[in-house]
Amino acid sequence: MSLLDARELLAFPGGDNATDTVIGNVHFNLTTLDFWNYTLYSNGSLSNGSWCLLTFAPYTPSYLLPNGTFLNVTWCWSPTEPIGVRAGLGIAYAVLFGIALILTCVSLNKHGKLHLPAEKRFFPIGRRWQWYWGAFVCATAMISLLVSVDVDRYFLPELPIILSSFFWYLMQIGAVALVWEAVRHWGSWMERQFIDPDPFSLRIDDRRSKVELYLPLLFYLLLWLNFFMIVPRNWTAIQHQRYPQQTIDEAAPTATDARFKAAAFLLAGCWLVTAFSLRHSIKYYCPRNRGVFNRIIGFVRYTPLRFALILLLAAALIGYQGLVAFYFDYSPLKVGGLDAAIYAGGYTPALLIVWVQALFGLLNPNEDLELQRQRRVRNQALNLEMGLVLKPSWWRRVNGEHMDPNEGVREQLMRNVREIHGTKPAGPAAVVSEGLDEPVEMTPVSPPPLVSPRITSPPMEPYTGRSERRRQERTAELAAGLLFPEAAQTAAATAARRRAELMMDGPPPPSYTDTVRGTQATPNAQAPNVARSLSGQSSGSTNQPPQQIRSMLDV
């Protein structure tokens, strides 16, 4: 029997006597029914205002006790009806939202990973909020759709219609927040790409930064006002749709009151803020256009396809919420409402929004990886401008500079010694033969004697100067000489050879104390004070022939 049938009062059918009635081929005491104010309705229910039970087969009670208690009773708020069109479509949509939830979690895992150090200006959670809201939309939609199965199956409307409507409104809020976070983060990502080559190209105290600071506050203010207009209210009147007159008197006025209408306009304000945020990002981070007509063309041209789709879907979602706030017949809050309108306007836009987000999330790369790629491209362009040609990655492996991650301590020591000696193995065979013929180990752990005849490295005098850096270098050289005596000898020989090469151009110039300015130093010069005393005599410089400069060392 349909829930929308007229719920008319019926007289109790006659029985064996004046105090007996037969309902569903079961005899009941009519005196007891009258005493407890039970009334029989045309839809097959028996109610006294507090309790309601079914009387048609196979749910007819088996016996009535004198205290008014029925045995084997089935209440009116039980899922006794078969699954209808609304319930079947709800299951199908719940499956689609479940798949979208999985794809959203995959996108969250992909785009939420950090491949670069976190920056104070761009928090990692900023890129994840759109996926958090996507998961929220999928979860609330699945709850609303699965609960709508019991909306069809319950004999009289009760808690399922309230839960379905409640989570449907939460899904609407989450879908609008998802669109906002996607657009807002795109602007943040554009700013990050804009300042990555030059961190000082944008100011942090201009009009642009102030707008980006206050826009999220305005959006979430409107969104939370929408939430408080809808959620904290008395939802009991929504389930009062047990007969047509009750629906007209209680359910319809509640579902179309002023709070639901105001909530729809607040959600429209959120959409306008989102569109303005997109326009703001295109204005500052994309090529500018002059003139009103060219700006409109540029806005359409530089708007990503993803945002063009989800903004239109969000507008349709908000428009449907405003429609049901004025017309109860198209509302998902109505039991037995128009299923085509409920699913086409109530659930399809939100489903398409999360699917578009998930698909583009799978196609787009991780932002950190994309930023690394852009940096490599810029570095290659700069190297090309300066004429630098970098060696390929295989160059080090070919020249024996490849570091095997599985090498042991012995191989690491051999490689370090080869780097100190300046030699490279010819190949793997040379490494093996070198390791077998000349085992390389560090010096013993036990401290050597203070004077050891085995150390042949040249002695180093302690550094007595003031330079801390030179003292550290001298200490490092001394430690290297103790650990690798052969390397110290090689370094000393190299330094001596270098000094000999420098001396091939001639002796160093004489010092200031060994010469007398303007005179020739005499062999019997005894002290510097004599030279100083002779430098003041001008007669010597005029009597001597001019000095012949042989090289730059004599200057």
XYZ file of C-alpha atoms in Angstrom:
555
model
C 0.000 0.000 0.000
C 1.464 3.376 -0.978
C 2.499 5.858 1.658
C 0.668 8.605 -0.180
C -2.713 6.939 0.067
C -5.301 8.772 2.119
C -4.953 7.829 5.772
C -8.651 7.625 6.602
C -10.148 6.289 9.787
C -11.901 2.920 9.592
C -14.303 1.240 11.952
C -13.199 -1.999 13.523
C -14.716 -4.955 11.664
C -17.218 -7.109 13.508
C -16.304 -10.338 15.242
C -17.950 -13.192 17.072
C -19.630 -10.861 19.560
C -19.870 -7.217 20.560
C -16.475 -7.218 22.285
C -14.632 -9.002 19.480
C -13.078 -7.751 16.218
C -11.215 -9.565 13.465
C -8.193 -7.874 11.865
C -6.138 -9.859 9.426
C -7.926 -13.106 10.380
C -6.860 -12.588 14.009
C -9.401 -11.957 16.823
C -8.732 -9.041 19.186
C -10.594 -7.750 22.236
C -12.442 -4.635 21.130
C -12.865 -3.396 24.726
C -9.095 -3.365 25.227
C -8.523 -1.547 21.922
C -11.060 1.123 22.867
C -9.584 1.476 26.358
C -6.102 2.188 24.948
C -7.464 4.521 22.232
C -6.299 2.450 19.261
C -7.569 3.548 15.864
C -7.585 1.589 12.610
C -6.495 3.454 9.451
C -7.120 2.736 5.808
C -3.415 2.123 5.081
C -3.475 -0.946 7.351
C -1.912 0.632 10.447
C -3.228 0.602 13.991
C -2.200 3.523 16.168
C -3.073 5.263 19.415
C -0.908 8.345 18.908
C 2.076 6.859 20.753
C 2.438 3.475 19.098
C 1.846 2.451 15.521
C 1.815 -1.134 14.239
C 0.970 -2.956 11.039
C -2.158 -5.099 10.816
C -2.027 -6.577 7.288
C -0.519 -9.978 6.540
C 2.126 -11.143 7.151
C 2.732 -8.495 9.834
C -0.540 -8.964 11.767
C 0.032 -9.258 15.562
C -0.751 -12.670 16.992
C -2.341 -11.667 20.320
C -3.424 -8.661 22.405
C -2.853 -8.679 26.174
C -5.278 -6.941 28.575
C -2.678 -4.274 29.328
C -2.671 -3.192 25.658
C 0.519 -5.022 24.626
C 0.638 -6.807 21.270
C 2.641 -9.967 20.656
C 4.714 -10.496 17.466
C 4.209 -6.894 16.463
C 5.789 -5.045 13.503
C 6.011 -1.299 13.908
C 5.055 1.152 11.212
C 8.642 2.459 11.113
C 10.059 -0.739 9.687
C 11.567 -1.513 6.241
C 8.721 -3.585 4.901
C 8.412 -2.133 1.390
C 10.483 -3.271 -1.628
C 13.336 -1.203 -3.056
C 12.005 1.543 -5.300
C 13.470 3.691 -8.053
C 14.995 6.164 -5.617
C 16.727 3.405 -3.672
C 18.050 1.702 -6.834
C 19.493 4.917 -8.217
C 20.929 5.672 -4.783
C 22.890 2.402 -4.753
C 24.265 3.067 -8.250
C 25.329 6.602 -7.339
C 26.877 5.362 -4.077
C 29.076 2.961 -6.074
C 30.235 5.808 -8.328
C 31.015 7.990 -5.324
C 32.936 5.090 -3.783
C 35.143 4.775 -6.868
C 35.663 8.545 -6.830
C 36.714 8.294 -3.183
C 39.421 5.772 -4.080
C 40.691 7.968 -6.922
C 40.654 10.981 -4.621
C 42.789 9.154 -2.056
C 45.234 8.177 -4.818
C 45.454 11.803 -5.941
C 45.957 12.916 -2.348
C 48.846 10.477 -1.973
C 50.360 11.688 -5.251
C 50.048 15.438 -4.793
C 50.460 15.507 -1.016
C 54.026 14.105 -1.077
C 56.893 16.519 -0.552
C 59.925 16.254 -2.842
C 61.335 19.651 -1.839
C 61.834 21.236 1.597
C 58.661 22.815 2.935
C 58.534 26.587 2.565
C 57.037 28.935 5.092
C 55.200 30.822 2.379
C 53.596 27.686 0.881
C 52.424 25.219 3.502
C 52.083 21.566 2.424
C 48.523 21.348 3.771
C 47.454 24.051 1.312
C 47.766 21.657 -1.619
C 45.950 18.870 0.240
C 42.771 20.682 1.265
C 41.046 20.154 -2.080
C 41.545 16.397 -1.720
C 40.353 16.445 1.889
C 37.160 18.151 0.786
C 36.821 15.669 -2.076
C 36.957 12.766 0.363
C 34.410 14.571 2.563
C 32.012 14.989 -0.374
C 32.281 11.316 -1.323
C 31.749 10.142 2.265
C 28.677 12.315 2.930
C 27.179 11.464 -0.471
C 27.572 7.729 0.128
C 25.887 8.023 3.541
C 22.997 10.039 2.101
C 22.499 7.653 -0.827
C 22.698 4.443 1.188
C 20.286 5.799 3.791
C 17.874 6.753 0.998
C 17.318 3.029 0.462
C 15.359 2.957 3.721
C 13.435 6.057 2.646
C 11.702 3.849 0.086
C 11.499 0.760 2.255
C 10.068 2.301 5.434
C 6.297 1.938 5.669
C 6.001 5.376 7.283
C 8.755 8.040 6.996
C 11.000 8.355 9.986
C 14.725 8.773 10.682
C 16.081 7.755 7.202
C 14.590 10.784 5.435
C 16.181 13.082 8.033
C 19.625 11.450 7.727
C 19.457 11.456 3.937
C 18.559 15.152 3.812
C 21.089 16.123 6.483
C 24.059 14.502 4.738
C 22.837 15.785 1.370
C 23.207 19.347 2.593
C 26.654 18.545 4.017
C 27.615 17.154 0.615
C 26.560 20.441 -1.010
C 28.716 22.427 1.404
C 31.708 20.153 0.803
C 31.358 20.359 -2.995
C 31.424 24.166 -2.961
C 34.425 24.130 -0.599
C 36.165 21.661 -2.912
C 35.780 24.027 -5.869
C 37.049 26.942 -3.798
C 40.147 25.100 -2.554
C 40.994 23.916 -6.057
C 40.821 27.468 -7.445
C 42.605 29.031 -4.460
C 45.466 26.547 -4.553
C 45.893 27.033 -8.286
C 46.528 30.702 -7.596
C 49.046 29.767 -4.909
C 50.767 27.370 -7.312
C 50.947 30.085 -9.972
C 52.506 32.443 -7.438
C 55.051 29.805 -6.463
C 56.103 29.342 -10.082
C 56.203 33.099 -10.534
C 58.607 33.792 -7.656
C 60.751 30.664 -7.922
C 63.205 32.230 -10.426
C 63.209 35.530 -8.498
C 61.880 35.500 -4.891
C 61.762 39.319 -4.839
C 59.691 39.789 -7.987
C 56.450 40.156 -5.980
C 55.894 42.274 -2.902
C 54.348 40.795 0.230
C 52.536 43.962 1.361
C 50.767 45.100 -1.808
C 47.106 44.945 -2.801
C 47.552 41.513 -4.359
C 48.766 39.931 -1.123
C 46.034 41.602 0.940
C 43.326 40.313 -1.396
C 44.745 36.803 -1.190
C 44.738 37.094 2.608
C 41.131 38.243 3.018
C 39.439 36.191 0.288
C 39.644 32.849 2.177
C 38.277 34.542 5.298
C 35.310 35.924 3.357
C 34.614 32.612 1.647
C 34.644 30.529 4.816
C 32.566 33.140 6.614
C 29.821 32.721 4.011
C 30.227 28.936 4.024
C 29.918 28.646 7.785
C 26.900 30.950 7.772
C 25.349 28.543 5.256
C 26.181 25.686 7.610
C 24.566 27.398 10.600
C 21.479 28.258 8.591
C 20.900 24.582 7.755
C 22.354 22.179 10.295
C 21.475 23.430 13.814
C 17.691 23.233 13.551
C 14.795 20.954 14.450
C 14.622 18.280 11.757
C 11.675 16.362 13.226
C 9.083 18.071 11.030
C 10.767 16.677 7.876
C 9.646 13.158 8.724
C 5.999 14.180 9.147
C 4.939 13.015 5.694
C 2.733 10.094 6.672
C -0.284 11.367 4.782
C -0.808 14.230 2.294
C -2.319 16.737 4.671
C 0.461 16.275 7.192
C 3.031 16.837 4.420
C 1.349 20.088 3.412
C 0.937 21.340 6.977
C 4.314 20.421 8.520
C 6.993 19.057 6.162
C 6.673 21.478 3.245
C 6.749 24.728 5.305
C 9.788 23.514 7.228
C 11.735 22.528 4.078
C 11.056 25.906 2.411
C 11.414 28.285 5.335
C 13.491 31.478 5.372
C 16.615 29.765 6.710
C 16.852 27.378 3.761
C 16.345 30.282 1.352
C 19.060 32.366 3.041
C 21.430 29.394 2.976
C 21.052 29.113 -0.790
C 21.935 32.796 -1.264
C 24.964 32.438 1.016
C 26.155 29.533 -1.095
C 25.767 31.692 -4.192
C 27.991 34.268 -2.486
C 30.642 31.576 -2.001
C 30.534 30.855 -5.719
C 31.027 34.523 -6.555
C 34.056 34.714 -4.250
C 35.514 31.656 -5.981
C 35.049 33.183 -9.424
C 36.660 36.420 -8.236
C 39.635 34.446 -6.877
C 40.122 32.834 -10.283
C 39.964 36.238 -11.975
C 42.457 37.622 -9.462
C 44.985 34.814 -10.113
C 44.705 35.215 -13.892
C 45.178 38.975 -13.583
C 48.434 38.812 -11.608
C 50.064 35.570 -12.751
C 49.100 35.355 -16.423
C 49.873 37.709 -19.337
C 47.852 40.884 -19.032
C 45.413 42.198 -21.612
C 44.447 45.790 -22.258
C 40.841 46.825 -22.639
C 37.636 45.388 -21.269
C 36.953 43.183 -24.275
C 40.486 41.781 -24.328
C 40.353 41.105 -20.584
C 37.231 39.013 -21.024
C 38.906 37.063 -23.822
C 42.028 36.614 -21.689
C 39.974 35.404 -18.725
C 38.311 32.751 -20.872
C 41.588 31.840 -22.560
C 43.701 31.407 -19.427
C 41.034 29.655 -17.329
C 42.062 25.987 -17.005
C 39.605 23.456 -18.386
C 39.206 21.862 -14.969
C 37.972 25.084 -13.400
C 35.672 25.877 -16.303
C 33.964 22.516 -15.724
C 33.735 22.494 -11.938
C 32.604 26.117 -11.711
C 29.701 25.426 -14.058
C 28.821 22.279 -12.102
C 28.993 24.197 -8.819
C 26.652 26.835 -10.262
C 24.160 24.109 -11.217
C 24.435 22.596 -7.730
C 23.761 25.942 -6.039
C 20.922 26.693 -8.424
C 19.204 23.419 -7.536
C 19.552 24.114 -3.821
C 17.906 27.478 -4.359
C 15.134 25.810 -6.376
C 14.228 23.297 -3.671
C 14.240 26.086 -1.088
C 11.186 27.518 -2.890
C 9.544 24.412 -4.438
C 9.167 21.402 -2.176
C 8.018 19.022 -4.925
C 11.532 18.870 -6.453
C 13.311 18.574 -3.122
C 15.200 15.464 -1.917
C 13.564 16.150 1.448
C 10.224 14.976 0.093
C 9.326 11.302 0.387
C 8.211 10.088 -2.998
C 9.472 13.213 -4.734
C 10.492 13.495 -8.375
C 13.458 11.120 -8.705
C 14.741 12.622 -11.961
C 15.041 16.077 -10.412
C 16.563 14.755 -7.186
C 19.414 12.893 -8.880
C 19.936 15.177 -11.872
C 20.185 18.349 -9.807
C 21.005 17.088 -6.342
C 23.699 14.420 -6.790
C 24.998 14.532 -10.372
C 26.821 17.914 -10.136
C 28.679 16.880 -6.975
C 29.521 13.487 -8.515
C 30.927 15.109 -11.650
C 32.930 17.617 -9.612
C 34.777 14.920 -7.646
C 35.308 12.846 -10.795
C 36.766 15.803 -12.715
C 39.042 16.573 -9.783
C 40.184 12.958 -9.463
C 40.901 12.527 -13.169
C 42.873 15.753 -13.433
C 44.699 14.800 -10.250
C 45.842 11.577 -11.870
C 46.956 13.385 -15.038
C 48.728 16.395 -13.512
C 52.248 15.915 -12.081
C 53.321 16.518 -8.510
C 54.047 20.204 -7.989
C 57.466 19.680 -6.414
C 58.543 17.457 -9.288
C 57.229 19.989 -11.795
C 59.139 22.750 -10.020
C 62.327 20.691 -10.186
C 61.798 20.179 -13.913
C 61.352 23.910 -14.452
C 64.562 24.593 -12.541
C 66.474 22.124 -14.713
C 65.139 23.789 -17.853
C 66.198 27.220 -16.584
C 69.662 25.948 -15.653
C 70.110 24.402 -19.075
C 69.093 27.675 -20.720
C 71.567 29.630 -18.564
C 74.372 27.157 -19.320
C 73.597 27.439 -23.006
C 73.791 31.231 -22.855
C 77.183 31.098 -21.073
C 78.533 28.363 -23.352
C 78.864 25.752 -20.611
C 78.585 22.116 -21.601
C 78.046 19.807 -18.652
C 79.299 16.272 -18.745
C 76.598 13.625 -19.019
C 75.709 11.381 -16.110
C 77.591 8.407 -17.567
C 80.880 10.337 -17.584
C 81.712 9.567 -13.966
C 80.968 5.881 -14.361
C 83.194 5.577 -17.430
C 86.089 7.316 -15.643
C 85.878 5.101 -12.585
C 84.150 7.675 -10.386
C 80.986 5.656 -9.946
C 80.128 4.971 -6.305
C 78.646 1.554 -5.810
C 76.026 1.669 -3.023
C 76.801 -1.978 -2.140
C 80.549 -1.557 -1.662
C 82.044 -2.467 1.697
C 84.388 -0.627 4.012
C 87.469 -2.061 2.282
C 86.355 -0.788 -1.136
C 85.538 2.633 0.304
C 89.032 2.903 1.820
C 90.622 1.838 -1.474
C 88.613 4.481 -3.331
C 89.631 7.166 -0.840
C 93.310 6.254 -1.171
C 93.085 6.315 -4.952
C 91.581 9.809 -4.789
C 94.471 10.962 -2.547
C 97.138 9.429 -4.798
C 95.431 10.842 -7.883
C 95.212 7.483 -9.651
C 92.193 5.776 -11.175
C 91.779 2.073 -11.825
C 91.666 0.962 -15.444
C 88.677 -1.241 -14.797
C 87.193 -3.827 -12.433
C 90.184 -6.135 -12.903
C 92.556 -3.414 -11.788
C 90.474 -2.833 -8.671
C 90.603 -6.506 -7.786
C 94.326 -6.843 -8.456
C 95.077 -3.687 -6.519
C 93.091 -4.951 -3.572
C 94.868 -8.329 -3.640
C 98.449 -7.134 -4.197
C 98.456 -4.017 -2.062
C 95.981 -4.262 0.784
C 95.040 -0.832 2.013
C 94.179 -0.391 5.658
C 94.360 2.449 8.091
C 97.138 2.737 10.643
C 96.808 0.651 13.815
C 94.479 1.892 16.501
C 97.222 1.693 19.167
C 98.998 5.043 19.539
C 102.447 5.178 17.909
C 105.525 6.191 19.909
C 106.430 9.839 20.147
C 109.565 9.344 18.044
C 109.107 6.708 15.385
C 111.866 6.046 12.814
C 109.321 4.526 10.439
C 107.579 7.822 9.704
C 109.446 9.293 6.789
C 107.160 12.197 6.104
C 108.766 15.598 6.499
C 108.308 17.048 9.962
C 105.868 19.911 10.396
C 106.509 22.750 12.752
C 103.564 23.781 14.936
C 101.710 26.832 13.772
C 102.176 29.835 16.068
C 100.251 32.477 14.186
C 96.862 33.996 14.942
C 94.889 32.632 11.999
C 92.477 29.999 13.233
C 91.858 28.796 9.713
C 95.590 28.241 9.094
C 95.864 26.383 12.422
C 93.047 24.024 11.366
C 94.682 23.427 7.980
C 98.026 22.653 9.646
C 96.297 20.205 12.015
C 94.547 18.494 9.096
C 97.849 18.201 7.205
C 99.537 16.698 10.251
C 96.712 14.150 10.689
C 96.876 13.240 6.999
C 100.616 12.740 7.260
C 100.178 10.355 10.178
C 97.394 8.350 8.541
C 98.875 8.262 5.025
C 102.682 8.702 5.157
C 103.124 7.868 1.489
C 100.619 10.488 0.478
C 102.418 13.052 2.657
C 105.710 12.232 0.974
C 104.098 12.582 -2.439
C 102.614 15.934 -1.463
C 105.968 17.153 -0.151
C 107.722 16.054 -3.352
C 105.091 17.803 -5.444
C 105.522 21.019 -3.465
C 109.327 20.851 -3.876
C 108.992 20.271 -7.580
C 106.644 23.225 -7.852
C 109.101 25.488 -6.044
C 111.903 24.346 -8.379
C 109.773 25.181 -11.395
C 109.109 28.640 -10.020
C 112.851 29.232 -9.443
C 113.674 28.504 -13.094
C 112.820 32.101 -14.035
C 115.604 33.503 -11.848
C 116.351 34.244 -8.214
C 113.856 36.209 -6.155
C 114.369 39.987 -5.901
C 116.636 41.159 -3.079
C 114.983 42.268 0.099
C 114.782 45.870 1.145
C 117.465 45.504 3.829
C 120.017 43.966 1.426
C 120.068 46.901 -0.991
C 120.585 50.583 -0.674
C 118.197 52.816 -2.573
C 120.206 54.709 -5.202
C 123.612 53.027 -4.382
C 125.332 49.707 -4.867
C 125.729 47.589 -1.744
C 129.429 47.336 -0.807
C 130.964 44.058 0.353
C 132.159 45.613 3.553
C 128.686 46.844 4.567
C 128.393 45.892 8.176
C 124.850 46.759 9.256
C 121.593 48.098 7.978
C 122.211 51.397 9.719
C 125.154 52.019 7.397
C 122.909 51.642 4.371
C 120.432 53.997 5.905
C 123.185 56.531 6.527
C 124.450 56.293 2.953
C 121.002 56.687 1.485
C 120.921 60.245 2.568
C 124.023 61.185 0.539
C 123.083 62.565 -2.848
C 126.591 62.697 -4.315
C 126.844 58.944 -4.728
C 123.756 58.753 -6.966
C 125.084 61.382 -9.366
C 128.553 59.840 -9.666
C 127.314 56.315 -10.397
C 126.162 55.208 -13.872
C 122.437 54.580 -14.280
C 121.227 51.122 -13.212
C 120.467 48.741 -16.044
C 117.158 46.853 -15.590
C 117.507 43.311 -16.864
C 114.131 41.910 -15.956
C 110.998 42.638 -14.023
C 112.548 40.991 -10.984
C 114.974 43.960 -10.661
C 112.138 46.484 -10.383
